[in-house]
C-alpha angles and dihedrals in degrees: 000000000000116000095239095051118091124223087250096053091047091057095046087052093051092048093049088050096051088050099051096035093087087056093063096032089082091067092053126075115277089201138054130221090245088053093056096043093051090050088051091051093052092050093051089046088060086052088054091252125125114212126193139173145165104235140003108215122197115215110174107293091348133087120204119201109205126209092003118188131187136190139161114282101237122211118246114266132200121259095252089067096063096125091050091047095052088052090051093048092053092048090047100052116153120273116225109231100177111208130003116198119199107195135202098001119192134169118249135191120298095029094296126153111217116207115192094201137002109200124187124207116248106266122218116180119181119198122174101306097341133091129201118193139169132186142193100009113172143157121207128212100001123191119207111194124200092243121014094186089065102034101066095176090052095055094043096052105026093145131035091209144008131195130188116188096196149326121198144168124206128184118197089348096304121113114243098167135021134174116185136181105005116179142168134177136177132183116234113277115258132182090219099062144003114271121236122234134183134183138172149171115218091201140359110187128180127175106209093173090058092044091055091049090052088050092049091048091049091052095047088052092049090047091049091050091048090048090050089052093047092051088049093052093044088053093049089050092053094048091050090048089052092047089051091049093049093050093047086051092052093046092052092049094048094046120100111265118251114258121238085250096054115113117258088235091060090052092053092047089054093050089050093051092050091055098042101094095043091053093050089047091050094050091054093049090051091055092048092052090048087053091057086075088074089068089058092050090046091052089049095050113126125235121270084237120077096226093175091063093036091054093043088055095045094243099131086115119030116201117176136171124194139183138156143170138194148131138272136180112187087194098057092029091229113146131178138180100201092179136359118169130181116184129187136188109246090000106068139228127307118199126192133185127177138175118183143154139217096053089126135138091275088058093044091050094052089052092050090050092050094050086047090052091048092052095044100043104026092252121271099228093211096050090041094054091046091049090048091050091052095049093053092055093086096043110102134198125214101163141012135165136182125185135177126194109199124223096191091285101118089047087061088048090055093046092049095047093048091049091052088050091047091236137110123269088243093056091049094049090051091052090051088049091052091054090052089057090052085055092050092049089052088057094049094245094300104190096229090051090046090054091045092052091050090052095050089049092053090048089050090053093051117001113212106128139339131191134193120201135192110193110156116183087241135018109283121212122220087236091061088044091055095046090052092043092056097038105034113004094174094069095057092095092055096041087052095041094228120195127180123194130182133203095358 
């Protein structure tokens, strides 16, 4: 306290400061970098991602997380699974993300932190002769609620849009995997109407030929290293055998010579004892040499990929594009896939549509609770399956359509299978048609099944396009389908209103 200020004046100044402090508090930040960072960690934890960082730096309305790392949040495991846990932990090593910049943070209604953009540094990880990179990863309009465990909507739609520029993996400078132009956007949820969403992937490229070459090179290297270790072990065994033989010889020469009166049996025993160590060493050497045959088997081991089939089908280099759009209301539970398209060079185009109900907040919460149980308890497969079946009972389907437009791909599949069987393609197709008729007989010549078998037969004769539609008269719940499937499985086709068309 200044010497010229009385106690009364000091007290008045303190009171005045306390009164007017709220007036300028509104111009200061109502949050801290640590607050924002903890909310982000909690949100990602609900998405089964563990996020760590060394420091949360506040810069104006921005927060920068330094030395960020992320890894999958693994469920707890029992002590008798130690070896498997160690393997999982090794495979699930943290990924270095560098800096995460949360820009233009404000506080919204309901104690929500609004982040205009969450941007990630580009990542480059070099391991042996491979390089993993990511670029231009960002989330837009992120909402960080106080408690994502309680705020179900908040953790379901924590960002309005997401963008990923590219992910790539190169080995020895050659690209093996590329993912470009990933994007997703969803309108804010509303009780009045379903929210539109859209997503897409500009390009997904996988070079299976190169992946196979790398796999073969790796196995050759492992075989060479194994062979070298076997040779070293064999040499060591031979040296040990020679040392044992030399020691036995020296022992024999230094031993007192048997007298003429010694029994022949005693002389024989001495000879056996002198040769004992060399025999044992020789046996070990022979076993080590036999083990070296494993190196040849390892070197001759085939790739995990069936390259003969891959080349026959023209899949050495896979190039796909994907996009989709639809609507969803977590309040009403109505969910649609208005269009989802996957298109691949030398493969064809796959289209998918869906309209279903029951996908509401109650269902989502049940799923989240089940995932939480799995994370905390390690997950009992039996109870988890029973719970999952119970959750699916209230989902309903009102429409679904699958369509595949061929690009001479299925014809290659038929040709390859026929060649493997040593028969003609025509003979293989006829066998498949005969199997279809067995199915038709099982369904007692149900008209829808007969029409479906006819359409599939037409596609087998001339693969161009095939579509599979489910169009029940009224929405059908999975509970009803389960009951019909158990009681009268032959009526499933009519209940679902299945229709199959070919080459149209």
